[in-house]
PDB file of C-alpha atoms in Angstrom:
ATOM      1  CA  LYS A 108       5.588 -16.269   5.628  1.00 83.00           C
ATOM      2  CA  ILE A 109       2.648 -14.396   7.178  1.00 82.00           C
ATOM      3  CA  LYS A 110       0.608 -17.594   7.389  1.00 81.00           C
ATOM      4  CA  SER A 111       3.377 -19.498   9.175  1.00 85.00           C
ATOM      5  CA  ASP A 112       4.465 -16.692  11.550  1.00 86.00           C
ATOM      6  CA  SER A 113       1.695 -14.511  12.980  1.00 81.00           C
ATOM      7  CA  ASN A 114       4.251 -11.975  14.296  1.00 85.00           C
ATOM      8  CA  TYR A 115       6.061 -11.584  10.964  1.00 90.00           C
ATOM      9  CA  THR A 116       4.455  -8.317   9.811  1.00 88.00           C
ATOM     10  CA  THR A 117       4.689  -6.750  13.263  1.00 87.00           C
ATOM     11  CA  ASP A 118       8.375  -7.665  13.461  1.00 90.00           C
ATOM     12  CA  ILE A 119       9.097  -6.257   9.983  1.00 91.00           C
ATOM     13  CA  PHE A 120       7.112  -3.099  10.732  1.00 89.00           C
ATOM     14  CA  ASN A 121       9.079  -2.517  13.934  1.00 89.00           C
ATOM     15  CA  GLN A 122      12.395  -3.116  12.145  1.00 92.00           C
ATOM     16  CA  LEU A 123      11.548  -0.571   9.434  1.00 89.00           C
ATOM     17  CA  GLN A 124      10.189   2.223  11.664  1.00 85.00           C
ATOM     18  CA  ASP A 125      13.592   3.939  11.894  1.00 86.00           C
ATOM     19  CA  LYS A 126      14.183   3.631   8.145  1.00 86.00           C
ATOM     20  CA  ALA A 127      10.810   4.511   6.591  1.00 82.00           C
ATOM     21  CA  THR A 128       8.313   7.347   6.798  1.00 83.00           C
ATOM     22  CA  THR A 129       4.653   6.370   6.944  1.00 84.00           C
ATOM     23  CA  ASP A 130       1.410   7.259   8.648  1.00 86.00           C
ATOM     24  CA  ILE A 131       0.312   3.612   8.710  1.00 85.00           C
ATOM     25  CA  THR A 132      -0.310   2.291  12.226  1.00 87.00           C
ATOM     26  CA  ILE A 133       0.535  -1.147  13.552  1.00 86.00           C
ATOM     27  CA  GLY A 134      -3.229  -1.807  13.686  1.00 87.00           C
ATOM     28  CA  THR A 135      -3.535  -1.144   9.956  1.00 88.00           C
ATOM     29  CA  ILE A 136      -0.571  -3.430   9.286  1.00 85.00           C
ATOM     30  CA  SER A 137      -2.295  -6.127  11.340  1.00 84.00           C
ATOM     31  CA  ASN A 138      -5.521  -5.706   9.343  1.00 84.00           C
ATOM     32  CA  ILE A 139      -3.632  -5.961   6.065  1.00 82.00           C
ATOM     33  CA  SER A 140      -1.883  -9.102   7.322  1.00 84.00           C
ATOM     34  CA  ASN A 141      -5.232 -10.676   8.114  1.00 81.00           C
ATOM     35  CA  ILE A 142      -6.331 -10.083   4.526  1.00 79.00           C
ATOM     36  CA  PHE A 143      -3.270 -11.969   3.281  1.00 77.00           C
ATOM     37  CA  VAL A 144      -3.783 -14.843   5.717  1.00 79.00           C
ATOM     38  CA  SER A 145      -7.480 -15.295   4.950  1.00 77.00           C
ATOM     39  CA  GLY A 146      -7.407 -14.468   1.238  1.00 70.00           C
ATOM     40  CA  THR A 147      -6.356 -16.355  -1.838  1.00 74.00           C
ATOM     41  CA  ASN A 148      -3.189 -15.648  -3.779  1.00 75.00           C
ATOM     42  CA  LYS A 149      -4.058 -13.469  -6.763  1.00 79.00           C
ATOM     43  CA  GLY A 150      -0.500 -13.025  -7.980  1.00 83.00           C
ATOM     44  CA  ILE A 151       1.475  -9.833  -8.299  1.00 89.00           C
ATOM     45  CA  TYR A 152      -0.098  -6.596  -9.473  1.00 91.00           C
ATOM     46  CA  GLU A 153       1.776  -3.579 -10.769  1.00 93.00           C
ATOM     47  CA  LEU A 154       0.223  -0.158 -10.472  1.00 94.00           C
ATOM     48  CA  GLN A 155       0.800   2.120 -13.433  1.00 96.00           C
ATOM     49  CA  GLY A 156       1.860   5.667 -12.783  1.00 97.00           C
ATOM     50  CA  GLU A 157       4.697   8.146 -12.903  1.00 96.00           C
ATOM     51  CA  SER A 158       7.860   8.348 -10.803  1.00 96.00           C
ATOM     52  CA  LYS A 159       9.627  11.649 -10.448  1.00 95.00           C
ATOM     53  CA  VAL A 160      12.002  13.485  -8.149  1.00 96.00           C
ATOM     54  CA  GLY A 161      10.266  15.818  -5.734  1.00 94.00           C
ATOM     55  CA  GLN A 162      10.166  17.216  -2.217  1.00 93.00           C
ATOM     56  CA  ALA A 163       6.688  16.216  -1.032  1.00 89.00           C
ATOM     57  CA  LEU A 164       8.015  15.270   2.415  1.00 90.00           C
ATOM     58  CA  GLY A 165       8.877  18.903   3.103  1.00 90.00           C
ATOM     59  CA  ASP A 166      12.369  18.094   4.368  1.00 94.00           C
ATOM     60  CA  ASN A 167      14.126  20.038   1.561  1.00 93.00           C
ATOM     61  CA  LEU A 168      15.627  16.796   0.233  1.00 95.00           C
ATOM     62  CA  ASP A 169      14.959  15.248  -3.164  1.00 95.00           C
ATOM     63  CA  HIS A 170      13.130  11.912  -3.044  1.00 94.00           C
ATOM     64  CA  ILE A 171      11.687   9.633  -5.674  1.00 95.00           C
ATOM     65  CA  GLU A 172       7.905  10.070  -5.606  1.00 95.00           C
ATOM     66  CA  PHE A 173       5.364   7.795  -7.263  1.00 95.00           C
ATOM     67  CA  TYR A 174       2.062   9.140  -8.530  1.00 95.00           C
ATOM     68  CA  VAL A 175      -0.309   6.281  -9.293  1.00 95.00           C
ATOM     69  CA  ASP A 176      -2.541   6.360 -12.366  1.00 96.00           C
ATOM     70  CA  LYS A 177      -6.128   6.538 -11.022  1.00 93.00           C
ATOM     71  CA  ASP A 178      -7.544   4.081 -13.579  1.00 93.00           C
ATOM     72  CA  SER A 179      -4.817   1.573 -12.715  1.00 94.00           C
ATOM     73  CA  MET A 180      -5.549   1.951  -9.010  1.00 91.00           C
ATOM     74  CA  VAL A 181      -9.306   1.517  -9.472  1.00 90.00           C
ATOM     75  CA  THR A 182      -8.859  -1.569 -11.672  1.00 91.00           C
ATOM     76  CA  THR A 183      -6.465  -3.131  -9.173  1.00 90.00           C
ATOM     77  CA  MET A 184      -8.780  -2.451  -6.218  1.00 88.00           C
ATOM     78  CA  GLU A 185     -11.683  -3.966  -8.151  1.00 89.00           C
ATOM     79  CA  ASP A 186      -9.656  -7.086  -9.010  1.00 87.00           C
ATOM     80  CA  LEU A 187      -8.129  -7.605  -5.572  1.00 84.00           C
ATOM     81  CA  PHE A 188     -10.865  -6.552  -3.183  1.00 80.00           C
ATOM     82  CA  GLY A 189     -14.061  -6.242  -5.197  1.00 78.00           C
ATOM     83  CA  ILE A 190     -14.068  -2.503  -4.458  1.00 73.00           C
ATOM     84  CA  LYS A 191     -15.958  -0.506  -7.066  1.00 72.00           C
ATOM     85  CA  GLU A 192     -15.518   3.162  -7.852  1.00 67.00           C
ATOM     86  CA  HIS A 193     -18.564   5.148  -6.792  1.00 71.00           C
ATOM     87  CA  ASN A 194     -19.338   8.640  -8.005  1.00 72.00           C
ATOM     88  CA  ASN A 195     -21.237  10.598  -5.356  1.00 67.00           C
ATOM     89  CA  LYS A 196     -24.020  12.799  -6.662  1.00 65.00           C
ATOM     90  CA  GLU A 197     -24.831  15.700  -4.403  1.00 57.00           C
TER      91      GLU A 197
END
């Protein structure tokens, strides 16, 4: 859909702003869209991790929170984007 409609992600982002909490900007959404348009389809990835009820948003309401497994995240980033984990030595 993104390839056939260049406004698709912007439209979806604007529709969800009143329903979702995020610190992602429209510029970041646009950059992500460009990756999808210019990249090749690598299928669907599932990050491993743990879901639990918590109050990380600080609004005193229970929400489902997902805590990604670091190894799963690193492997996925390597597969999708060629990003390698780097350990800084100070």
